[in-house]
Coordinates of C-alpha atoms and ligand atoms in Angstrom, one line a residue:
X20 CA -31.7 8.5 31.3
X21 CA -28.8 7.0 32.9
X22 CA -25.4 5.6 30.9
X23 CA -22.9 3.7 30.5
X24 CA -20.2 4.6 28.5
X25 CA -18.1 1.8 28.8
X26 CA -14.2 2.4 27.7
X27 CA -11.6 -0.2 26.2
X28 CA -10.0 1.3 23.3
X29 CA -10.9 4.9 22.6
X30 CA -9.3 5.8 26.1
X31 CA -10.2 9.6 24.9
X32 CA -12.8 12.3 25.2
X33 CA -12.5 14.1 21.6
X34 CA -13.6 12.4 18.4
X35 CA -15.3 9.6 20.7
X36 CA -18.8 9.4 18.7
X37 CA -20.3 7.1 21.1
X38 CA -19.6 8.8 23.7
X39 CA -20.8 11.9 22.6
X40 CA -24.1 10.2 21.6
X41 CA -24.2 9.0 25.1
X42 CA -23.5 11.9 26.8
X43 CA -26.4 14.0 24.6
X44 CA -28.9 11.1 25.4
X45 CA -28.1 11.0 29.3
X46 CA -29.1 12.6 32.4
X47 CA -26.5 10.7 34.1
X48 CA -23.4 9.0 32.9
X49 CA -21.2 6.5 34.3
X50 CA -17.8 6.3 33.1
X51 CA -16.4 2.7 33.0
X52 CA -13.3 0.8 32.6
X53 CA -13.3 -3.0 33.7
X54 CA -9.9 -4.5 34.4
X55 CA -11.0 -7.9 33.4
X56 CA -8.0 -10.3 35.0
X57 CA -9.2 -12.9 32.4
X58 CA -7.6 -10.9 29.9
X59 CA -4.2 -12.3 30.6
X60 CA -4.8 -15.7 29.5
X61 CA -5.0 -14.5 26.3
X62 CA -2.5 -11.8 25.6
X63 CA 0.6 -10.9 27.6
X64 CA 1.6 -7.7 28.4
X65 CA 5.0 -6.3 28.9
X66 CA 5.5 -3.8 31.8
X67 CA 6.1 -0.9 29.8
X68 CA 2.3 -1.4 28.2
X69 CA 1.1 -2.1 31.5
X70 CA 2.2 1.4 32.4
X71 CA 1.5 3.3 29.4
X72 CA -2.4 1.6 30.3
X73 CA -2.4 2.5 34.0
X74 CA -0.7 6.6 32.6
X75 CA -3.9 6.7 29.5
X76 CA -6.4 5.8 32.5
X77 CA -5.1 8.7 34.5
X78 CA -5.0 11.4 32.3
X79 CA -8.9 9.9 31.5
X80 CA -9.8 10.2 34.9
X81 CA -8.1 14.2 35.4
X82 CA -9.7 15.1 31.9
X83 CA -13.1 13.6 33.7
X84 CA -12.7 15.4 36.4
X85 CA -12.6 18.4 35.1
X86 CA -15.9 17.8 33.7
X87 CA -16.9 17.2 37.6
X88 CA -17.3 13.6 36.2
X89 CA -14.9 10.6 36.8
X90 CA -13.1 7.2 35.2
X91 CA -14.5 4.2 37.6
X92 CA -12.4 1.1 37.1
X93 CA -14.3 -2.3 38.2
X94 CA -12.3 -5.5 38.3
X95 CA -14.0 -8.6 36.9
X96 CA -15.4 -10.1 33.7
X97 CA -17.8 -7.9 31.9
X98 CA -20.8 -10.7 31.5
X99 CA -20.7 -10.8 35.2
X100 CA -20.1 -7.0 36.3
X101 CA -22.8 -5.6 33.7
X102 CA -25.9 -6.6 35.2
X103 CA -25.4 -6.2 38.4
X104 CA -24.1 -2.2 37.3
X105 CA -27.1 -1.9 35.2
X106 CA -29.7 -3.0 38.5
X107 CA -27.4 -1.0 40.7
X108 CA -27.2 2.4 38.1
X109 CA -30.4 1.6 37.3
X110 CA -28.8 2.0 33.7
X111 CA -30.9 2.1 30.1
X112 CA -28.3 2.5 27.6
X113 CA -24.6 1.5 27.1
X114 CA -22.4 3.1 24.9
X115 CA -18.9 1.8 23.5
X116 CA -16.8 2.1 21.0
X117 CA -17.0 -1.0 18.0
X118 CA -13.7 -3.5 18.1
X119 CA -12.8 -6.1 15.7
X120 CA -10.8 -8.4 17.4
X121 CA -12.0 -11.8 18.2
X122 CA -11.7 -11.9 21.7
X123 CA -14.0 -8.3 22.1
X124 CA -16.3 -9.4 19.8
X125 CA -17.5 -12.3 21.8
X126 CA -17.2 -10.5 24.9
X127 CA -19.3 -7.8 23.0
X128 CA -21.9 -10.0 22.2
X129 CA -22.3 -11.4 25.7
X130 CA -23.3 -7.5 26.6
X131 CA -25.3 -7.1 23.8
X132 CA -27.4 -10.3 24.8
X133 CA -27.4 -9.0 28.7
X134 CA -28.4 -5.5 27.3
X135 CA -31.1 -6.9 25.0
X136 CA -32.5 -8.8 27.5
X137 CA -32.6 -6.1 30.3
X138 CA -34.3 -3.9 27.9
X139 CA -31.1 -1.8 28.0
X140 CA -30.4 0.6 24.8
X141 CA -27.1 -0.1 22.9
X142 CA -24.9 3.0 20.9
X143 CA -22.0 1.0 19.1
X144 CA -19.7 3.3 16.8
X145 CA -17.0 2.8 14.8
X146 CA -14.4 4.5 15.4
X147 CA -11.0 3.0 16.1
X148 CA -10.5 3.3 12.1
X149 CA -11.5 5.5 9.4
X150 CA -13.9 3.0 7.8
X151 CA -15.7 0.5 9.3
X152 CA -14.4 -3.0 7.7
X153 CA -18.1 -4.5 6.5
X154 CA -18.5 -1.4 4.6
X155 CA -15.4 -1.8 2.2
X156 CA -15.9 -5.4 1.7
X157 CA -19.7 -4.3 0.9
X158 CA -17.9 -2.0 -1.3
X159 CA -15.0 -3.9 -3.2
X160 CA -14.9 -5.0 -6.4
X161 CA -12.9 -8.6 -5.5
X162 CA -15.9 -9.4 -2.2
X163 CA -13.2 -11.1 -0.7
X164 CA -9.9 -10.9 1.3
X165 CA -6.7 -10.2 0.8
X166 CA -6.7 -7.0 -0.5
X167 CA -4.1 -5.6 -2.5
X168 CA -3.2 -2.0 -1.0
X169 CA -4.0 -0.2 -4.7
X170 CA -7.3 -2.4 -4.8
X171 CA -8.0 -1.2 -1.1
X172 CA -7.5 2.6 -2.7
X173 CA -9.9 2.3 -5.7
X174 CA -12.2 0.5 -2.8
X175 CA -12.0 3.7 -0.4
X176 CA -12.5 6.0 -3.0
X177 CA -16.1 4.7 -4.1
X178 CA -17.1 5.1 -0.5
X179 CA -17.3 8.9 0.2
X180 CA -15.4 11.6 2.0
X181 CA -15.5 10.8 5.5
X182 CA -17.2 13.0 8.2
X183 CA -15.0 15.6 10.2
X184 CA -14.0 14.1 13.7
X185 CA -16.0 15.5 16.9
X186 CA -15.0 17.7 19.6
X187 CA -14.9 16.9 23.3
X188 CA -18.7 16.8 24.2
X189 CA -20.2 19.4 26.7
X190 CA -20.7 17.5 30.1
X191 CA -22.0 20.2 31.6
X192 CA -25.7 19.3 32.0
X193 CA -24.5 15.7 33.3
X194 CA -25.9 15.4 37.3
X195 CA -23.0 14.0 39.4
X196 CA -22.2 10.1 40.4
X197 CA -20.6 10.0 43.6
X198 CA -23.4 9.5 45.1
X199 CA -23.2 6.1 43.3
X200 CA -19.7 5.1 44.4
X201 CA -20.2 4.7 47.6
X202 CA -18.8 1.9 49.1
X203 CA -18.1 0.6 45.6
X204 CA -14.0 -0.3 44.7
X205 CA -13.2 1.6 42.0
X206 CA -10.0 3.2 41.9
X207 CA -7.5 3.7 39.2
X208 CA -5.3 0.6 39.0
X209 CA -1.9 1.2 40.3
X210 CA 1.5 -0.7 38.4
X211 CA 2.0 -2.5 41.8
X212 CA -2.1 -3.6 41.7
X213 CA -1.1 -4.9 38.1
X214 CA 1.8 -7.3 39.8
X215 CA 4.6 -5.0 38.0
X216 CA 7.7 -3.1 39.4
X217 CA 9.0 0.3 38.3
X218 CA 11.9 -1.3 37.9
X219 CA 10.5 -3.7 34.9
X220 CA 9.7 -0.5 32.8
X221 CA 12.4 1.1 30.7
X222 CA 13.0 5.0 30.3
X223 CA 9.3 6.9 29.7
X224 CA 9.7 7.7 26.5
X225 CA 6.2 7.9 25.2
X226 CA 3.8 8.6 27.8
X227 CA 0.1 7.2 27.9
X228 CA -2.5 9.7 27.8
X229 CA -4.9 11.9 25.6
X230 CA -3.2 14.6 26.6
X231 CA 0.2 13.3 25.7
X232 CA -1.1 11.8 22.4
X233 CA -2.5 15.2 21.0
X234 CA 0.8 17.7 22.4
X235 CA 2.8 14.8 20.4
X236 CA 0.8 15.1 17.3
X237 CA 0.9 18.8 17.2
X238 CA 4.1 19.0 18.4
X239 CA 5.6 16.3 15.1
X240 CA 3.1 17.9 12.6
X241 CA 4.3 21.2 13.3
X242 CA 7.1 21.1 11.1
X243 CA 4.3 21.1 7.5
X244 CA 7.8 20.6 5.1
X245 CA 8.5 17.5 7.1
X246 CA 5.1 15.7 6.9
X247 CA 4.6 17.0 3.4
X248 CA 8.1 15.2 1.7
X249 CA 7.4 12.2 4.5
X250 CA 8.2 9.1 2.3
X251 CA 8.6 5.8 4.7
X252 CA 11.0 4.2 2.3
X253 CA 13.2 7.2 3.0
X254 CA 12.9 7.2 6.9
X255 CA 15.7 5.5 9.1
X256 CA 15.1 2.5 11.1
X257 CA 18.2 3.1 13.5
X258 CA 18.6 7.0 14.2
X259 CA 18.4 8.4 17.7
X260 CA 15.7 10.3 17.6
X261 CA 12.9 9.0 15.8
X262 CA 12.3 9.4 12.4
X263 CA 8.1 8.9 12.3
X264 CA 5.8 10.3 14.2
X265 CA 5.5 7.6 17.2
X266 CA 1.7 7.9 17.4
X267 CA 1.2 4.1 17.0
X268 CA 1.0 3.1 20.9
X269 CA -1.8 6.4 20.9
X270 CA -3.6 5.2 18.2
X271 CA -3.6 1.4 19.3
X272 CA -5.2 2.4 22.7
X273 CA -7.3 4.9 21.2
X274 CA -5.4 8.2 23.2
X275 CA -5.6 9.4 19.7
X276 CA -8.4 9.5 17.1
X277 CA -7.1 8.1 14.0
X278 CA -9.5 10.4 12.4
X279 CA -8.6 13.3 14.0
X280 CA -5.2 12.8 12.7
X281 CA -6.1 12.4 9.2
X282 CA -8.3 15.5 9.2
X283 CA -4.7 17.3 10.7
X284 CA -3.1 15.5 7.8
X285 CA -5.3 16.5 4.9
X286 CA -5.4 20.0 6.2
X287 CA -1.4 20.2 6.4
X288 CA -1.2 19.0 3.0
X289 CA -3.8 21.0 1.4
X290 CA -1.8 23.9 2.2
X291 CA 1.3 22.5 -0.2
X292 CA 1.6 22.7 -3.8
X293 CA 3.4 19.4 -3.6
X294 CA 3.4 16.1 -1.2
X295 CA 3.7 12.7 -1.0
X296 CA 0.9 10.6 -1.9
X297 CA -0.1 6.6 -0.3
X298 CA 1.7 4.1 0.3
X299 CA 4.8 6.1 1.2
X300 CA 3.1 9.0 2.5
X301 CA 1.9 9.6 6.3
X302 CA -1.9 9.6 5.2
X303 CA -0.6 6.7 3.2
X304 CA 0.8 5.1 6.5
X305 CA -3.1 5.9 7.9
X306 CA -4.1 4.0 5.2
X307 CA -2.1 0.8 6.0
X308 CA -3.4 0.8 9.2
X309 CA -7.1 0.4 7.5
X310 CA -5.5 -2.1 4.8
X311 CA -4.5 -4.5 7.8
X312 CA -7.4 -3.8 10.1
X313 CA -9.7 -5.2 7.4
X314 CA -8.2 -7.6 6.2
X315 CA -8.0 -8.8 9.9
X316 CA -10.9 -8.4 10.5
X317 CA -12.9 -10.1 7.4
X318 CA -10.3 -13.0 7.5
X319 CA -10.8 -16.0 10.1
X320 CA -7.9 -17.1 12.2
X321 CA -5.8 -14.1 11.1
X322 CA -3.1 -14.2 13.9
X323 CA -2.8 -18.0 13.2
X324 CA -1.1 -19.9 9.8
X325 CA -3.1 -22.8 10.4
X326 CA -7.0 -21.9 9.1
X327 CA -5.9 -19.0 8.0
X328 CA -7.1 -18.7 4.4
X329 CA -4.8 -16.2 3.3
X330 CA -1.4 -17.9 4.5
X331 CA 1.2 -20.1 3.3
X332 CA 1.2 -23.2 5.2
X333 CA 5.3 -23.2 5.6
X334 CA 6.9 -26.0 7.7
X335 CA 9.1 -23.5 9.9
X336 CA 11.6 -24.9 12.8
X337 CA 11.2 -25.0 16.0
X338 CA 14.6 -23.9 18.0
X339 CA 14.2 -22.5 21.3
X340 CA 17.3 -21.3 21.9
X341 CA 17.2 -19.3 18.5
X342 CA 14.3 -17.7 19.6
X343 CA 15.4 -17.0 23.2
X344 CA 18.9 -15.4 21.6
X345 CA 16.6 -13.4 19.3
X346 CA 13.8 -12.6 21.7
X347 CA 17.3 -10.9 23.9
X348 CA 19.3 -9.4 21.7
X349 CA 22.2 -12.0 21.7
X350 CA 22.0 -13.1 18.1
X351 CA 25.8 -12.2 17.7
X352 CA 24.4 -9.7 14.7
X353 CA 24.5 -6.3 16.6
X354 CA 22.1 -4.5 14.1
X355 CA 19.5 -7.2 15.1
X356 CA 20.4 -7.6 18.5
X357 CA 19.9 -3.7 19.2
X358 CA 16.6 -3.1 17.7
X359 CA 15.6 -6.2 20.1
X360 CA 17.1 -4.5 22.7
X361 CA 15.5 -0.8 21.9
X362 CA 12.1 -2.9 21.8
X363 CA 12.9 -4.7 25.2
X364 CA 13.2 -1.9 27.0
X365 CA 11.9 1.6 25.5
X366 CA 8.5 -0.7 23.6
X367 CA 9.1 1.0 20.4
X368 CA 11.0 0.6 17.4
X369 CA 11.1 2.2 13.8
X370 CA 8.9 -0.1 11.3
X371 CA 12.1 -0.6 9.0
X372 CA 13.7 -2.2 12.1
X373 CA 10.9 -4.4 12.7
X374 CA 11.3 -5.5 9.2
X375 CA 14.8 -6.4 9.9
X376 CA 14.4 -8.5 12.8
X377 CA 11.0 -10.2 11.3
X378 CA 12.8 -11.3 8.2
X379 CA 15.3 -12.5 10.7
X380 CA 13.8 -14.0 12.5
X381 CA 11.7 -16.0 9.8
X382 CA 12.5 -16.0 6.2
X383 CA 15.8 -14.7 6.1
X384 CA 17.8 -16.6 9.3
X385 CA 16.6 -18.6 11.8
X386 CA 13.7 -20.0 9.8
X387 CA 11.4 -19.7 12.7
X388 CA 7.6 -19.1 13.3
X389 CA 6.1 -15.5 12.9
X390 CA 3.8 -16.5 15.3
X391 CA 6.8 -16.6 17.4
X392 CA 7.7 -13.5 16.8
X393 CA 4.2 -12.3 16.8
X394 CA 4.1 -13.1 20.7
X395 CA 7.4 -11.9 21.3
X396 CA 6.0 -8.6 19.6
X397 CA 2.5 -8.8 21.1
X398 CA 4.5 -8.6 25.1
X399 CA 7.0 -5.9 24.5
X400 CA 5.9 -3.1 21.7
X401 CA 3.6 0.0 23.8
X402 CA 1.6 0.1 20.0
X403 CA 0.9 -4.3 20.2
X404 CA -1.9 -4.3 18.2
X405 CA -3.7 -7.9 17.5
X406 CA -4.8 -6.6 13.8
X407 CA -1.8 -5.0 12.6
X408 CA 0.7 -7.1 14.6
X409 CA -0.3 -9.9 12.7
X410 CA -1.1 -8.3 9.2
X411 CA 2.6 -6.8 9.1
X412 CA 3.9 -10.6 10.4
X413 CA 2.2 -12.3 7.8
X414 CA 3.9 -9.6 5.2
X415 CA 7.6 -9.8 6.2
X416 CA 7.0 -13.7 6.7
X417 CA 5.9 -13.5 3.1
X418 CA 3.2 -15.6 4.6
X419 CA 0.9 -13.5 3.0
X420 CA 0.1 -9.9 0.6
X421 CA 4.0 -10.3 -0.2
X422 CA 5.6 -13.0 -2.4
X423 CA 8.8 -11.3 -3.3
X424 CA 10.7 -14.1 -0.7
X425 CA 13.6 -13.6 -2.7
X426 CA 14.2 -10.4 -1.2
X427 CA 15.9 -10.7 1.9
X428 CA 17.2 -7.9 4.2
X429 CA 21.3 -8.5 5.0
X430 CA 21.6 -8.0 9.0
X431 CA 24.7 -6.6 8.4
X432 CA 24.6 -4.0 5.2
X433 CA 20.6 -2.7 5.6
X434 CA 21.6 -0.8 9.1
X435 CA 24.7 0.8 7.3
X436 CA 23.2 2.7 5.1
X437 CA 21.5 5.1 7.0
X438 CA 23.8 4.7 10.3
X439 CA 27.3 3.8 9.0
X440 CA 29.3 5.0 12.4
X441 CA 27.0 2.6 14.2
X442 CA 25.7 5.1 16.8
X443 CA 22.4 2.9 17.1
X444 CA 24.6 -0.3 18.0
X445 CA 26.8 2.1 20.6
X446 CA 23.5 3.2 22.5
X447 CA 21.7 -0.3 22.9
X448 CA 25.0 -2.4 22.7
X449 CA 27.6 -0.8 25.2
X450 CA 29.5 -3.6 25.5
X451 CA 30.9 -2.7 21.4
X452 CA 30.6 1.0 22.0
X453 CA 34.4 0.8 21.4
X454 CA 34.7 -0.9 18.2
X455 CA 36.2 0.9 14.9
X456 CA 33.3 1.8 12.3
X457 CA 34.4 -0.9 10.2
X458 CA 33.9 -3.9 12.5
X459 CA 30.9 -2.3 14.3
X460 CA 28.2 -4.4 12.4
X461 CA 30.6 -7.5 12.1
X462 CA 32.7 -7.4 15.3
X463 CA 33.8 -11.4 15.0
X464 CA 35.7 -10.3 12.0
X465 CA 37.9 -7.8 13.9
X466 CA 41.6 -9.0 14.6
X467 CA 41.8 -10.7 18.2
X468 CA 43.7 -7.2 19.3
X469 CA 41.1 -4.9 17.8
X470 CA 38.8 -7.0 20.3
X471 CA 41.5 -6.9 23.2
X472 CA 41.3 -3.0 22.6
X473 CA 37.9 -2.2 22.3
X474 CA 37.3 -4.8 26.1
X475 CA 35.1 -6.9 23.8
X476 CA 35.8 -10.1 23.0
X477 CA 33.5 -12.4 20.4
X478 CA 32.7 -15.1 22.3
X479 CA 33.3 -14.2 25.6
X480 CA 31.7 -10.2 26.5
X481 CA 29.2 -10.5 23.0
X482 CA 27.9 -13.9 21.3
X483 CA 29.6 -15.0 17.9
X484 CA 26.9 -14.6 14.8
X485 CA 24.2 -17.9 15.8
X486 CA 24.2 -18.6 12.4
X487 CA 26.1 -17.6 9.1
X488 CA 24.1 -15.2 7.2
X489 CA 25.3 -16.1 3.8
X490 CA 24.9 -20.2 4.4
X491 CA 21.1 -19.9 5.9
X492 CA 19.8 -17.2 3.3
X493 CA 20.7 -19.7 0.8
X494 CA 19.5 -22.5 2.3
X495 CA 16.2 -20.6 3.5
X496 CA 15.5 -19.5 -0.1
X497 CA 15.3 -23.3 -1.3
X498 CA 13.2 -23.8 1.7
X499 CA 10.7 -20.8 0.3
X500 CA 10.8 -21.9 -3.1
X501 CA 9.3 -25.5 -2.1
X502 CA 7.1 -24.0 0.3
X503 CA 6.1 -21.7 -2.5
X504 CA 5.4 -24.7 -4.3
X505 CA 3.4 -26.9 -2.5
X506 CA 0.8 -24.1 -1.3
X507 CA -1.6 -24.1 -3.9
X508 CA -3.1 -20.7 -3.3
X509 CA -2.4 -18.1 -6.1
X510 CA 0.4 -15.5 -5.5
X511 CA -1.4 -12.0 -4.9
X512 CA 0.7 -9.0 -6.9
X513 CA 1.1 -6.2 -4.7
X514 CA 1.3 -2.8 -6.5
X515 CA 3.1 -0.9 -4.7
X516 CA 5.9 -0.1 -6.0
X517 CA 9.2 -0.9 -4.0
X518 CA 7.3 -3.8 -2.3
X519 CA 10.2 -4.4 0.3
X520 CA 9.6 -0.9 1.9
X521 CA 5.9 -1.0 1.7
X522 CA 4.5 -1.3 3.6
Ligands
FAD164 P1 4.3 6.4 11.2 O1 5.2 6.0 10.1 O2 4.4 7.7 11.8 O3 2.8 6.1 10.8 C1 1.6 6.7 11.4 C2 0.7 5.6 11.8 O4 0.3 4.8 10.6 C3 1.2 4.6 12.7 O5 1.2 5.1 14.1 C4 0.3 3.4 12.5 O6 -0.9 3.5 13.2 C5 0.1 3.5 11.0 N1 1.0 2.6 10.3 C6 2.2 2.9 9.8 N2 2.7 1.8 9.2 C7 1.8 0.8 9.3 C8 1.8 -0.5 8.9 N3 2.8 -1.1 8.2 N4 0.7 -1.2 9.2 C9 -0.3 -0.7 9.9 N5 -0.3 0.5 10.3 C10 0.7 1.3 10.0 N6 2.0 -1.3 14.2 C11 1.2 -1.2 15.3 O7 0.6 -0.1 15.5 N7 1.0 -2.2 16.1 C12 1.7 -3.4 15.9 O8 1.5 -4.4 16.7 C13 2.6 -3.5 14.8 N8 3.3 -4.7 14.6 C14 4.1 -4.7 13.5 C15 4.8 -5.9 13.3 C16 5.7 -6.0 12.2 C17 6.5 -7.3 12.0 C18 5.9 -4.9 11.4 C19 6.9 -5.0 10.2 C20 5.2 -3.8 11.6 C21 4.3 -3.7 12.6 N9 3.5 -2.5 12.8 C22 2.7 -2.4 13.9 C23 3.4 -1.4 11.8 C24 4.4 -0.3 11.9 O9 5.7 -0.7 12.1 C25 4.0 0.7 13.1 O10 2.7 1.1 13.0 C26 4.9 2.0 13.0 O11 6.3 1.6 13.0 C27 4.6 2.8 14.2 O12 5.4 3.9 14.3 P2 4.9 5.4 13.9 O13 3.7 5.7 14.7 O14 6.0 6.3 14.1 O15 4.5 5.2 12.4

């Protein structure tokens, strides 16, 4: 029999089950990634992601070669490309991995209709999540969306343990392809194919890759004390080095096996007497990922407020200089302005400090879109992930799963707590490396010749505050009481207990 297995997410080789199924049915497999240029109409990609792509296809492609096998990229749409691989592979089954997102389920079911049609066997598997999001709603008590996170608990724990993950399947039987590639474009795309310049990308701070994404999830998990007390409230959204694990951007391409890591989880803590348990913990922080993904995936127009069942139809602003000053980092509110910064260029910030700049940004300041900030998030994070991007947006926005609008994070005191020298604001913000502690997270308050001596002046070197903190929360609070008011749909009660941190 010859294969496809056709990669998107899931750019790995263990715990890949339809891969493995496709590799035990075949005589000869073809490894495929298509670099559809259509896909930029439709999501925009930052350089750094573009990178961390092009790294996770290279370390697929060494990993394949090892198995004297190889990663061919085609360019083009997949409705066109597929049949003219299947007649020229003579191929009779595909494999790939299952995706909820709108945009791949269309573009699966236009290769599901060509494979149909050509006769051409399908193996679809879940397994970019734990649980596959059909089955819990088949399984929860409510039938419908949102979830609460305690609701989604009682849910998952009707549905039985889930199956170990798999390991790298034996290739070794496979007969070679070259043969096939001759004469047929299909090289690894290069940053310069992609229209991007080294220069665009910040430091390399998380590499793409299988390879990287496993060394970084044993190299975190090593330290069992550590992911046994790990309580997300209690991590900081502004130290140096990070203070969670940084698997999201492996996990959102699929470098990582989100099942492999909870099996590494459950193992680590079934070693301790004591640990943390959901929401705060990390299996708890798995288990957002699954909250979001189906909700996201059961709910129409979920990136959108407008036919979007779940969300608060709230009359926000539209100021484009706002946006611009917060999409930049000139905001005149250091805190905020370096965790836009840290994001612009490295394309990964702590979760805290994306609650920050979201209730910012919407809610708390500017009173702005979070689908603005949703695209602004969607180009620059490595992990942009069309699911949890806008299940977490729809949160801090209190658009949706979280009412408490009330509760409103100060730009100025919630970065103190856990970084009150402002090291965070130094790194990102040179320009105010030089100002006392005191003034660090409100430099327009310092005296004109604490300015003069630190070479910074408000105004002129770093933007004065683009709104006053104190007049807009107020003002946006009335705003989100009436809003509150004229949306009809019934406040859902999270259960969580400290809502604001969770999740
Ligand atoms: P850890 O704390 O180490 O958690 C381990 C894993 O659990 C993460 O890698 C992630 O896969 C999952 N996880 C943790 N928190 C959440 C959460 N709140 N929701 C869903 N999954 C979670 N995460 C993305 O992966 N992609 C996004 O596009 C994204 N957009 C966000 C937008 C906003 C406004 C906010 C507030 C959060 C967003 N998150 C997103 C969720 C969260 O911030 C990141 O998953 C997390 O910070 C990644 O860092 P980590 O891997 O060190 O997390």
């Amino acid at each position: 029999m010859n294969g496809i297995y056709w990669f998107r997410k899931a750019l790995r080789l263990h715990d890949n089950p339809a891969l493995s199924e496709a590799v035990e049915k075949c005589e000869t497999l073809f490894p495929l990634f298509i670099l559809d240029p259509s896909i930029r109409s439709f999501v925009k990609v930052g350089a750094n992601r573009w990178r961390f792509l092009v790294q996770s296809l290279q370390d697929l492609d060494r990993s394949l070669r090892e198995a004297n096998l190889r990663l061919i990229v085609i360019r083009g749409t997949p409705k066109d490309l597929m049949p003219k691989l299947i007649d020229k592979w003579k191929i009779n089954l595909i494999a790939y991995e299952m995706d909820t997102e709108p945009f791949a389920i269309k573009r699966d079911q236009e290769i599901d209709q060509i494979a149909n049609k050509l006769k051409v066997e399908l193996i679809k598997r879940v397994s970019h999540t734990l649980y596959d999001p059909n089955d819990i709603l088949r399984n929860s008590a409510s039938k419908s969306t949102p979830f609460t996170y305690q609701g989604f608990l009682t849910t998952l724990s009707k549905m039985g343990s889930l199956s170990p993950p798999l390991p790298v399947p034996d290739f070794s039987h496979l007969h070679p392809i070259e043969k096939y590639l001759k004469n047929e474009p299909c090289e690894l795309p290069t940053l310069e194919e992609l229209g991007i310049k080294e220069s665009e990308c910040g430091p390399c701070l998380f590499p793409g890759g299988e390879t990287e994404a496993i060394k970084r999830m044993e190299q975190t998990l090593s330290d069992h004390k550590w992911v046994v007390s790990f309580a997300k409230p209690n991590t900081s959204p502004n130290s140096l080095k990070p203070s969670t694990t940084v698997l999201s951007p492996y996990l959102k391409f699929g470098c990582l096996s989100c099942r492999r890591l909870y099996f590494k989880l459950k193992e680590i803590e079934s070693k301790s007497s004591k640990c943390t348990q959901p929401p705060v913990s990390l299996v708890g922080q798995l288990l957002w990922r699954e909250f979001f993904y189906a909700n996201a995936a059961l709910t129409p127009n979920f990136d959108k407020m407008v036919g979007n069942p779940i969300c608060k139809q709230i009359e926000w602003d539209k100021n484009d200089e706002h946006l611009k000053a917060w999409k930049e980092g000139r905001t005149g509110y250091p805190f905020i302005d370096a965790i836009m910064i840290q994001l612009k260029t490295e394309g990964w910030i702590h979760h805290l400090a994306r609650h920050a700049v979201a209730c910012f940004l919407t809610r708390g300041d500017l009173w702005i879109s979070w689908e603005d900030g949703l695209k602004v998030f969607e180009e620059y994070l490595l992990d942009a992930d069309w699911s949890l991007n806008a299940g977490n947006w729809l949160w801090l926005s209190a658009s949706a799963f979280f009412h408490q609008y009330f509760r409103v994070y100060s730009p100025i005191s919630f970065g103190k707590k856990t970084d009150p020298n402002g090291d965070f604001i130094r790194k990102y913000i040179p320009v105010l490396r030089r100002f006392p502690k005191e003034h660090i997270y409100e430099p327009w308050k310092a005296p004109k010749f604490v300015q003069q001596n630190c070479k910074c002046l408000i105004g002129v070197d770093y933007p004065k505050p683009i709104v006053d903190h104190e007049t807009v929360r107020k003002i946006n609070l009335s705003k989100m009481a009436k809003a509150y008011a004229n949306n009809k749909a019934e406040s859902i009660v999270e259960e969580t207990g400290d809502v604001l941190m969770s999740p």
